[in-house]
Amino acid sequence: MAFLTGRQHMGVAAVIMAASIFLSRFMGLIRDKVISFYYGASIESDIYFASFVIPDFLNYLLAGGYFSITLIPLLAEYFGKDEKDGWSFLSSVLFWVGVVATAGTCVAWLSAPYLAKIAAPGFDAASLTRLTYFLRIILPAQIFFLLGSCLSGVLYMRKQFLVPALVPLVYNASIIVGGLLMIDKGMEGFCWGVLFGAVSGSFMLPYIAVRSGGLQWRFTLNHRGLKKFVLLALPLMIGQSIVVLDEQFVRIFGSLTGDGAVSLLNYSRRIMLVPVGVVAQAAGVASYPFLAALVAKGDTDEFNATLSRALRNTMLFIVPLSFWMISAAEPTLRLIFQQGSFGAQETLGATPLLQIMLASVAFWGVQQMIGRAFYAHKDTITPAVVGSIVSLLAVPVYWYLGKTIGVMGVALAGTMSVIIYTVALSTVWRHRFGGDAFKGVVRMFLLSAVLCVPAMAASIFTVQQIPLLLKDQPLTGAFASLAVSGTLFCALYACTSWLLAPKAIEPVIAFVRGRILRRA
């Protein structure tokens, strides 16, 4: 346990979170691979994916995804002054979070038949009945997600990243095992896996880690910090950002475009989130405690320098990765999903959806960092207001594009919404805090994009030609396409960067050189 609860500095923390998110995304792909193998893009898989709309919205409504963000500055404040007072504050938060989450879950559980119609307005009566059953299995998991998020906040505050990094791995493993054990009962087993994963991974792992660090229960139901916590979390409860609602909009409006549409959108979105998670989310999670500490010290110059460096490095990695993935979207989908009930037709249907979604990856990267920069200043209102406005404006866009273009319109609406939200949030930041944090960021984005053009052209050519040589071996052809196109893309991008903009890739060179020297 001492190994799991050790402290890490920012660089190691970023690597840990990147590895965790990569493995979590990979396991998520395995989970979806199992689902696609047995159910493809069918109404049964649509029902399963739609069953997360209400539970996820309940989680967002209670700001569950942001508990650790809102708690970290307050925990640091109270534990820094008096450890006993810190435990009292945490105990008070856990009690009220448990009460509110349980009450909300009970109301949603009883209202499941009505909520199912909201979650999937395009489903028929039989599908809505099964969706109601799935909802009632998954809903209680939110209680453990929310409590576990509070406990993870303590670990982040202590800069202990290993246990939070394991949480999504245990959660995804539980879903896969549950689904396989009950595969004869349709998607029901995956739902039970969600509940078990929430209890064992999201709650028990952080609880054990915090307890090993000296957890002290001090039930003070009316701690003075509780009001601060509610005021920080309230904007996130009321104002839902497009980046958290996009997944729900995709499912809701996707259900109106035909059977299998929700599944195809979900499979595509899952792959799109891999580079977002591995690069942007990992950088955001790892940098946030350090940004919050710099704000607490009042070191504005170092804060802007740290944020600018994180944004530039994010662009340096995420832009070429997204460009290559756009060029290799079809073989990626073919290799991961095209087996069993997921055939070539489904692969071709999902390819343009994935390419459209990947166009927003760099903007996901920026909003991950800028959002946390606001939170570091204890400003949860601004991202909530901007996100709410964009979300409201996005609803008719999803509806119109879904109605006129179909499933591709839903994917396009999601990409447009994320881009608009990122630009709007960044504009507000520049107006309020100045542009120092964005120094060199736009240039890095444009430079990386330009440097990607020769590599992307070569990758597209490779992806088109290799299947012609392996017509009767689709999976082998997909693997070869990814291997060759990926290698070629990296080589050409590196050479182009070295010849035209060697300073741009200095962080990469320094990182590789440091690793080599350490091993030597």
Coordinates of C-alpha atoms in Angstrom, one line a residue:
M1 CA 0.0 0.0 0.0
A2 CA 2.9 2.4 0.6
F3 CA 3.8 2.1 -3.1
L4 CA 0.3 3.0 -4.1
T5 CA 0.1 6.0 -1.8
G6 CA 3.5 7.5 -2.6
R7 CA 3.6 11.1 -3.8
Q8 CA 4.5 12.0 -7.4
H9 CA 5.7 15.3 -9.0
M10 CA 4.0 16.8 -12.0
G11 CA 6.0 15.0 -14.7
V12 CA 5.6 11.6 -13.2
A13 CA 1.9 12.4 -12.4
A14 CA 1.3 13.2 -16.1
V15 CA 2.9 9.9 -17.2
I16 CA 0.8 7.9 -14.6
M17 CA -2.4 9.6 -15.6
A18 CA -1.6 9.2 -19.3
A19 CA -0.9 5.5 -18.9
S20 CA -4.0 5.1 -16.8
I21 CA -6.2 6.9 -19.3
F22 CA -4.6 5.0 -22.2
L23 CA -5.2 1.6 -20.6
S24 CA -8.7 2.7 -19.6
R25 CA -9.5 3.8 -23.1
F26 CA -8.0 0.5 -24.4
M27 CA -10.1 -1.5 -22.0
G28 CA -13.1 0.6 -23.0
L29 CA -12.4 -0.4 -26.6
I30 CA -12.2 -4.1 -25.6
R31 CA -15.5 -3.7 -23.8
D32 CA -17.0 -2.2 -27.0
K33 CA -15.3 -4.9 -29.0
V34 CA -17.1 -7.6 -27.0
I35 CA -20.4 -5.7 -27.4
S36 CA -19.9 -5.2 -31.2
F37 CA -18.9 -8.8 -31.7
Y38 CA -22.1 -10.1 -30.1
Y39 CA -24.6 -7.4 -30.9
G40 CA -23.0 -5.2 -33.6
A41 CA -25.0 -2.0 -34.2
S42 CA -28.4 -3.4 -33.1
I43 CA -31.3 -2.2 -31.0
E44 CA -30.0 -4.2 -28.0
S45 CA -26.7 -2.3 -28.1
D46 CA -28.6 0.9 -28.7
I47 CA -30.6 0.3 -25.5
Y48 CA -27.5 -0.4 -23.5
F49 CA -25.7 2.8 -24.6
A50 CA -28.9 4.8 -24.1
S51 CA -29.3 3.5 -20.5
F52 CA -26.4 5.7 -19.5
V53 CA -28.1 9.0 -20.5
I54 CA -30.1 9.5 -17.2
P55 CA -27.4 8.1 -14.8
D56 CA -24.7 10.2 -16.4
F57 CA -27.0 13.3 -16.3
L58 CA -27.6 12.6 -12.6
N59 CA -23.9 12.4 -12.1
Y60 CA -23.4 15.7 -14.0
L61 CA -26.3 17.4 -12.2
L62 CA -24.6 16.6 -8.9
A63 CA -21.3 17.8 -10.3
G64 CA -19.8 14.3 -9.7
G65 CA -17.2 14.6 -12.4
Y66 CA -16.0 17.8 -10.8
F67 CA -16.0 16.9 -7.1
S68 CA -12.3 16.3 -7.0
I69 CA -11.7 19.6 -8.8
T70 CA -13.9 21.6 -6.4
L71 CA -12.6 19.8 -3.4
I72 CA -8.9 20.0 -4.0
P73 CA -8.4 23.7 -3.2
L74 CA -10.7 23.5 -0.1
L75 CA -9.0 20.3 1.1
A76 CA -5.6 21.9 0.7
E77 CA -6.8 24.9 2.6
Y78 CA -8.2 23.0 5.6
F79 CA -5.6 20.2 5.8
G80 CA -2.9 22.8 5.5
K81 CA -4.1 24.7 8.6
D82 CA -5.3 21.9 10.8
E83 CA -5.4 18.2 9.8
K84 CA -8.3 17.4 12.3
D85 CA -10.3 20.2 10.8
G86 CA -9.6 18.8 7.3
W87 CA -11.0 15.4 8.3
S88 CA -14.1 17.1 9.8
F89 CA -14.6 18.9 6.5
L90 CA -14.2 15.7 4.4
S91 CA -16.6 13.8 6.7
S92 CA -19.2 16.5 6.4
V93 CA -18.9 16.5 2.6
L94 CA -19.1 12.7 2.4
F95 CA -22.3 12.6 4.5
W96 CA -24.2 15.2 2.6
V97 CA -23.0 13.9 -0.8
G98 CA -24.2 10.4 0.2
V99 CA -27.6 11.7 1.3
V100 CA -28.2 13.8 -1.8
A101 CA -27.0 11.2 -4.2
T102 CA -29.1 8.5 -2.6
A103 CA -32.2 10.7 -2.6
G104 CA -31.7 11.6 -6.3
T105 CA -31.0 8.0 -7.3
C106 CA -34.3 6.9 -5.5
V107 CA -36.3 9.5 -7.3
A108 CA -34.8 8.6 -10.7
W109 CA -35.2 4.8 -10.0
L110 CA -39.0 5.3 -9.4
S111 CA -39.3 7.6 -12.4
A112 CA -37.3 5.3 -14.7
P113 CA -40.3 4.5 -17.1
Y114 CA -40.8 8.2 -17.8
L115 CA -37.1 9.0 -17.9
A116 CA -36.6 6.3 -20.5
K117 CA -38.8 8.1 -23.0
I118 CA -36.7 11.2 -22.5
A119 CA -33.4 9.3 -22.9
A120 CA -34.4 7.6 -26.2
P121 CA -37.5 9.3 -27.8
G122 CA -37.0 7.2 -31.0
F123 CA -37.4 3.8 -29.3
D124 CA -40.6 1.7 -29.5
A125 CA -42.5 0.4 -26.5
A126 CA -40.7 -2.9 -26.1
S127 CA -37.3 -1.2 -26.3
L128 CA -38.4 1.4 -23.7
T129 CA -39.4 -1.3 -21.3
R130 CA -36.0 -3.0 -21.5
L131 CA -34.3 0.4 -21.2
T132 CA -36.2 1.0 -18.0
Y133 CA -34.9 -2.3 -16.6
F134 CA -31.3 -1.4 -17.5
L135 CA -31.7 2.1 -16.0
R136 CA -32.7 0.6 -12.7
I137 CA -29.6 -1.6 -12.6
I138 CA -27.2 1.2 -13.4
L139 CA -28.7 4.1 -11.4
P140 CA -27.4 3.0 -7.9
A141 CA -23.8 3.1 -9.2
Q142 CA -24.0 6.9 -9.1
I143 CA -23.9 6.9 -5.3
F144 CA -20.6 5.1 -5.3
F145 CA -19.2 7.2 -8.2
L146 CA -19.9 10.4 -6.2
L147 CA -18.6 9.3 -2.9
G148 CA -15.5 7.8 -4.6
S149 CA -14.9 11.1 -6.4
C150 CA -14.7 12.9 -3.0
L151 CA -12.2 10.4 -1.7
S152 CA -10.1 10.7 -4.9
G153 CA -10.0 14.4 -4.3
V154 CA -8.0 13.7 -1.1
L155 CA -5.5 11.6 -3.0
Y156 CA -5.1 14.2 -5.7
M157 CA -4.6 16.9 -3.0
R158 CA -1.8 14.7 -1.6
K159 CA -0.4 14.3 -5.1
Q160 CA -1.0 10.5 -4.8
F161 CA -2.0 9.6 -8.4
L162 CA -1.6 5.8 -8.5
V163 CA -4.9 4.7 -6.9
P164 CA -7.0 7.2 -8.9
A165 CA -5.2 5.9 -12.0
L166 CA -6.3 2.3 -11.1
V167 CA -10.0 3.3 -10.6
P168 CA -11.1 3.3 -14.3
L169 CA -9.2 0.1 -15.0
V170 CA -11.0 -1.8 -12.3
Y171 CA -14.3 -0.3 -13.4
N172 CA -13.9 -1.3 -17.1
A173 CA -12.7 -4.7 -16.2
S174 CA -15.8 -5.3 -14.1
I175 CA -18.0 -4.3 -17.0
I176 CA -16.3 -6.7 -19.4
V177 CA -16.4 -9.6 -16.9
G178 CA -20.0 -9.0 -16.0
G179 CA -21.0 -8.9 -19.7
L180 CA -19.2 -12.1 -20.5
L181 CA -20.5 -14.0 -17.5
M182 CA -24.1 -13.2 -18.5
I183 CA -23.7 -13.0 -22.3
D184 CA -26.8 -15.3 -22.7
K185 CA -29.0 -12.6 -21.1
G186 CA -28.2 -9.9 -23.7
M187 CA -26.6 -6.7 -22.4
E188 CA -27.9 -7.1 -18.8
G189 CA -24.6 -8.5 -17.6
F190 CA -22.8 -5.4 -18.7
C191 CA -25.2 -3.3 -16.6
W192 CA -24.5 -5.4 -13.5
G193 CA -20.8 -5.0 -14.3
V194 CA -21.2 -1.2 -14.2
L195 CA -22.7 -1.4 -10.7
F196 CA -20.0 -3.8 -9.4
G197 CA -17.3 -1.7 -10.9
A198 CA -18.6 1.5 -9.3
V199 CA -18.7 -0.2 -5.8
S200 CA -15.3 -2.0 -6.0
G201 CA -13.3 0.4 -8.2
S202 CA -14.7 3.9 -7.9
F203 CA -15.4 3.7 -4.2
M204 CA -13.5 0.9 -2.4
L205 CA -10.1 1.6 -3.9
P206 CA -9.9 5.3 -2.9
Y207 CA -11.5 4.5 0.4
I208 CA -8.8 1.9 1.3
A209 CA -6.1 4.3 0.1
V210 CA -7.4 7.2 2.1
R211 CA -7.9 5.0 5.1
S212 CA -4.3 3.8 5.0
G213 CA -3.3 7.4 5.0
G214 CA -5.0 8.0 8.4
L215 CA -8.7 8.6 7.6
Q216 CA -10.5 10.0 10.6
W217 CA -14.2 10.1 10.7
R218 CA -15.4 13.4 12.3
F219 CA -19.0 13.9 11.6
T220 CA -19.6 17.6 11.7
L221 CA -22.8 18.0 9.7
N222 CA -22.5 21.8 9.4
H223 CA -18.8 22.4 8.8
R224 CA -18.1 26.0 7.8
G225 CA -16.4 24.8 4.6
L226 CA -19.5 23.0 3.4
K227 CA -21.0 26.3 2.2
K228 CA -17.9 27.1 0.2
F229 CA -18.0 23.6 -1.4
V230 CA -21.6 24.0 -2.3
L231 CA -21.0 27.5 -3.8
L232 CA -18.1 26.1 -5.9
A233 CA -20.1 23.1 -7.0
L234 CA -23.4 24.8 -7.6
P235 CA -22.5 26.4 -10.9
L236 CA -21.4 23.0 -12.2
M237 CA -24.6 21.4 -11.0
I238 CA -26.7 24.1 -12.8
G239 CA -24.6 24.8 -15.8
Q240 CA -23.8 21.7 -17.9
S241 CA -21.0 22.1 -20.4
I242 CA -21.3 20.8 -23.9
V243 CA -18.2 18.6 -23.4
V244 CA -20.1 16.5 -20.8
L245 CA -23.5 16.7 -22.5
D246 CA -22.3 15.9 -26.0
E247 CA -22.3 12.2 -25.2
Q248 CA -25.9 12.4 -24.0
F249 CA -27.0 14.5 -27.0
V250 CA -25.4 12.0 -29.3
R251 CA -27.5 9.2 -27.8
I252 CA -30.7 11.2 -27.5
F253 CA -30.7 12.6 -31.0
G254 CA -29.0 9.5 -32.4
S255 CA -32.0 7.4 -31.4
L256 CA -34.1 9.5 -33.8
T257 CA -32.0 8.6 -36.8
G258 CA -32.7 4.8 -37.0
D259 CA -31.7 1.5 -35.3
G260 CA -28.0 1.1 -34.8
A261 CA -27.2 4.8 -35.0
V262 CA -26.6 5.2 -31.3
S263 CA -24.2 2.3 -31.3
L264 CA -22.2 3.6 -34.4
L265 CA -21.9 7.0 -32.8
N266 CA -20.8 5.5 -29.5
Y267 CA -18.2 3.2 -31.1
S268 CA -16.8 6.2 -33.1
R269 CA -16.8 8.5 -30.1
R270 CA -15.0 5.9 -28.0
I271 CA -12.1 5.9 -30.4
M272 CA -12.1 9.7 -30.7
L273 CA -11.7 10.0 -26.9
V274 CA -8.5 7.9 -26.8
P275 CA -6.2 10.8 -28.0
V276 CA -8.3 13.3 -25.9
G277 CA -7.8 11.2 -22.8
V278 CA -4.2 10.1 -23.3
V279 CA -2.8 13.5 -24.2
A280 CA -5.2 16.3 -23.1
Q281 CA -7.1 14.8 -20.1
A282 CA -3.9 13.4 -18.6
A283 CA -2.1 16.7 -18.9
G284 CA -5.1 18.5 -17.4
V285 CA -5.5 16.2 -14.4
A286 CA -1.8 16.1 -13.7
S287 CA -1.3 19.9 -14.0
Y288 CA -4.3 21.0 -12.0
P289 CA -2.9 20.6 -8.5
F290 CA 0.2 22.5 -9.5
L291 CA -1.8 25.3 -11.1
A292 CA -4.0 25.5 -8.0
A293 CA -0.9 25.8 -5.8
L294 CA 0.5 28.6 -8.0
V295 CA -2.8 30.5 -7.7
A296 CA -2.6 30.0 -3.9
K297 CA 0.9 31.5 -3.9
G298 CA -0.2 34.4 -6.1
D299 CA 2.5 33.6 -8.7
T300 CA 0.7 34.8 -11.8
D301 CA 3.8 34.8 -14.1
E302 CA 4.7 31.1 -13.3
F303 CA 1.0 30.2 -13.6
N304 CA 0.8 31.6 -17.1
A305 CA 4.1 30.1 -18.1
T306 CA 3.0 26.6 -16.8
L307 CA -0.4 26.8 -18.5
S308 CA 1.2 28.0 -21.8
R309 CA 3.8 25.3 -21.7
A310 CA 1.1 22.7 -21.1
L311 CA -1.1 24.0 -23.9
R312 CA 1.8 24.0 -26.4
N313 CA 3.0 20.5 -25.5
T314 CA -0.6 19.3 -25.8
M315 CA -0.8 20.8 -29.3
L316 CA 2.6 19.3 -30.2
F317 CA 1.3 15.8 -29.5
I318 CA -2.4 15.9 -30.1
V319 CA -2.5 17.6 -33.6
P320 CA -0.4 15.0 -35.4
L321 CA -2.1 12.2 -33.6
S322 CA -5.5 13.4 -34.7
F323 CA -4.4 13.9 -38.3
W324 CA -3.0 10.4 -38.5
M325 CA -6.2 8.9 -36.9
I326 CA -8.4 10.8 -39.4
S327 CA -6.4 9.3 -42.3
A328 CA -6.5 5.8 -40.7
A329 CA -10.1 5.9 -39.4
E330 CA -11.4 3.0 -41.6
P331 CA -8.7 0.4 -40.8
T332 CA -8.9 1.4 -37.1
L333 CA -12.6 0.7 -37.0
R334 CA -12.1 -2.5 -39.1
L335 CA -9.4 -3.9 -36.8
I336 CA -11.1 -3.1 -33.5
F337 CA -14.7 -3.8 -34.3
Q338 CA -15.2 -5.7 -37.6
Q339 CA -16.0 -9.2 -36.4
G340 CA -19.0 -11.2 -35.5
S341 CA -22.2 -9.1 -35.8
F342 CA -20.2 -6.0 -36.7
G343 CA -19.6 -6.3 -40.5
A344 CA -18.0 -4.3 -43.3
Q345 CA -21.2 -2.2 -43.7
E346 CA -21.0 -1.1 -40.1
T347 CA -17.4 -0.2 -40.5
L348 CA -18.1 2.0 -43.6
G349 CA -21.0 3.6 -41.7
A350 CA -18.9 4.5 -38.7
T351 CA -15.8 5.8 -40.6
P352 CA -17.1 9.2 -41.6
L353 CA -18.5 9.6 -38.1
L354 CA -15.1 9.0 -36.5
Q355 CA -13.4 11.4 -39.0
I356 CA -15.9 14.2 -38.2
M357 CA -15.4 13.7 -34.4
L358 CA -11.6 13.6 -34.7
A359 CA -11.6 17.1 -36.2
S360 CA -12.5 18.4 -32.7
V361 CA -9.7 16.6 -30.8
A362 CA -7.3 19.6 -30.6
F363 CA -10.1 21.8 -29.3
W364 CA -10.9 19.2 -26.7
G365 CA -7.3 19.5 -25.6
V366 CA -7.5 23.3 -25.2
Q367 CA -10.8 23.2 -23.2
Q368 CA -9.4 20.6 -20.8
M369 CA -6.6 22.9 -19.8
I370 CA -8.5 26.2 -19.9
G371 CA -11.4 24.8 -17.9
R372 CA -9.0 23.7 -15.1
A373 CA -7.3 27.0 -15.2
F374 CA -10.6 28.6 -14.2
Y375 CA -11.1 26.0 -11.5
A376 CA -7.6 26.7 -10.2
H377 CA -8.8 30.3 -9.6
K378 CA -11.9 28.8 -7.8
D379 CA -14.0 30.1 -10.6
T380 CA -16.6 27.4 -11.5
I381 CA -19.2 29.9 -12.6
T382 CA -17.6 31.1 -15.9
P383 CA -17.1 27.6 -17.5
A384 CA -20.6 26.7 -16.3
V385 CA -22.2 29.8 -17.8
V386 CA -20.3 29.6 -21.1
G387 CA -21.0 25.8 -21.3
S388 CA -24.7 26.3 -20.6
I389 CA -25.2 28.9 -23.3
V390 CA -23.4 26.8 -25.9
S391 CA -25.4 23.7 -24.8
L392 CA -28.7 25.5 -25.2
L393 CA -27.7 26.8 -28.6
A394 CA -26.5 23.3 -29.6
V395 CA -29.9 21.5 -29.0
P396 CA -31.6 22.9 -32.2
V397 CA -28.3 22.3 -34.1
Y398 CA -28.3 18.6 -33.1
W399 CA -32.0 18.3 -34.0
Y400 CA -31.8 20.1 -37.3
L401 CA -28.6 18.4 -38.6
G402 CA -29.8 15.0 -37.3
K403 CA -33.1 15.5 -39.2
T404 CA -31.6 16.7 -42.4
I405 CA -28.3 14.8 -42.7
G406 CA -29.1 11.9 -40.4
V407 CA -26.5 10.2 -38.2
M408 CA -23.6 12.2 -39.8
G409 CA -25.4 15.4 -38.8
V410 CA -25.4 14.4 -35.1
A411 CA -21.6 13.8 -35.3
L412 CA -21.1 17.1 -37.0
A413 CA -23.2 19.0 -34.4
G414 CA -21.1 17.5 -31.7
T415 CA -17.8 18.6 -33.3
M416 CA -19.1 22.1 -34.0
S417 CA -20.4 22.5 -30.5
V418 CA -17.0 21.6 -28.9
I419 CA -15.1 24.0 -31.2
I420 CA -17.5 26.9 -30.4
Y421 CA -17.3 26.1 -26.7
T422 CA -13.5 26.1 -26.7
V423 CA -13.2 29.3 -28.6
A424 CA -15.8 31.0 -26.4
L425 CA -14.1 29.9 -23.1
S426 CA -10.7 30.9 -24.4
T427 CA -12.0 34.3 -25.4
V428 CA -13.4 34.9 -22.0
W429 CA -10.1 33.9 -20.4
R430 CA -8.1 36.3 -22.6
H431 CA -10.5 39.1 -21.8
R432 CA -10.2 38.5 -18.0
F433 CA -6.6 37.4 -17.5
G434 CA -4.8 38.5 -20.7
G435 CA -3.2 36.4 -23.4
D436 CA 0.1 35.3 -21.7
A437 CA -1.2 31.8 -21.2
F438 CA -1.8 31.5 -25.0
K439 CA 1.6 32.7 -26.1
G440 CA 2.8 30.4 -28.9
V441 CA -0.3 28.1 -28.7
V442 CA -2.0 29.1 -31.9
R443 CA 1.3 29.1 -33.7
M444 CA 2.1 25.6 -32.4
F445 CA -1.4 24.4 -33.6
L446 CA -1.0 25.9 -37.1
L447 CA 2.6 24.8 -37.4
S448 CA 1.9 21.2 -36.3
A449 CA -1.1 21.1 -38.8
V450 CA 1.0 22.3 -41.7
L451 CA 3.9 19.9 -40.9
C452 CA 1.3 17.1 -40.8
V453 CA 0.2 17.6 -44.5
P454 CA 2.9 15.5 -46.3
A455 CA 2.7 12.8 -43.6
M456 CA -1.1 12.7 -43.9
A457 CA -1.0 12.5 -47.7
A458 CA 1.4 9.5 -47.5
S459 CA -0.8 7.9 -44.8
I460 CA -4.0 8.2 -46.9
F461 CA -2.2 6.7 -49.9
T462 CA -1.0 3.8 -47.8
V463 CA -4.4 3.1 -46.2
Q464 CA -6.0 3.0 -49.7
Q465 CA -3.4 0.7 -51.3
I466 CA -2.7 -2.0 -48.7
P467 CA -6.3 -3.4 -48.7
L468 CA -6.0 -4.0 -52.4
L469 CA -3.1 -6.4 -51.7
L470 CA -4.9 -8.2 -48.9
K471 CA -8.5 -8.3 -50.2
D472 CA -9.3 -11.6 -48.5
Q473 CA -7.7 -10.8 -45.2
P474 CA -9.6 -7.7 -43.8
L475 CA -8.1 -7.8 -40.3
T476 CA -4.6 -8.5 -41.5
G477 CA -5.0 -5.7 -44.0
A478 CA -6.2 -3.3 -41.3
F479 CA -3.3 -4.1 -39.0
A480 CA -0.8 -3.7 -41.9
S481 CA -2.4 -0.4 -42.9
L482 CA -2.2 1.0 -39.4
A483 CA 1.4 -0.3 -38.8
V484 CA 2.7 1.0 -42.2
S485 CA 0.8 4.3 -42.3
G486 CA 1.6 5.0 -38.6
T487 CA 5.3 4.4 -39.1
L488 CA 5.4 6.4 -42.3
F489 CA 3.4 9.2 -40.8
C490 CA 5.8 9.5 -37.8
A491 CA 8.9 9.3 -40.0
L492 CA 7.7 12.0 -42.4
Y493 CA 6.4 14.3 -39.7
A494 CA 9.7 14.0 -37.7
C495 CA 11.7 14.7 -40.9
T496 CA 9.6 17.6 -41.9
S497 CA 9.7 19.1 -38.4
W498 CA 13.4 18.6 -38.2
L499 CA 14.0 20.4 -41.5
L500 CA 11.5 23.2 -41.3
A501 CA 10.9 23.7 -37.5
P502 CA 13.4 22.0 -35.3
K503 CA 12.6 24.2 -32.3
A504 CA 9.0 23.0 -32.4
I505 CA 9.9 19.5 -31.5
E506 CA 12.5 20.3 -28.8
P507 CA 10.2 19.1 -26.0
V508 CA 10.0 15.7 -27.7
I509 CA 13.7 15.5 -28.2
A510 CA 14.4 16.5 -24.7
F511 CA 12.0 13.9 -23.3
V512 CA 13.5 11.1 -25.4
R513 CA 17.0 12.2 -24.6
G514 CA 16.2 12.3 -20.9
R515 CA 14.8 8.7 -21.0
I516 CA 17.9 7.4 -22.8
L517 CA 20.2 9.1 -20.3
R518 CA 18.3 7.6 -17.4
R519 CA 18.5 4.1 -18.8
A520 CA 22.2 4.6 -19.5

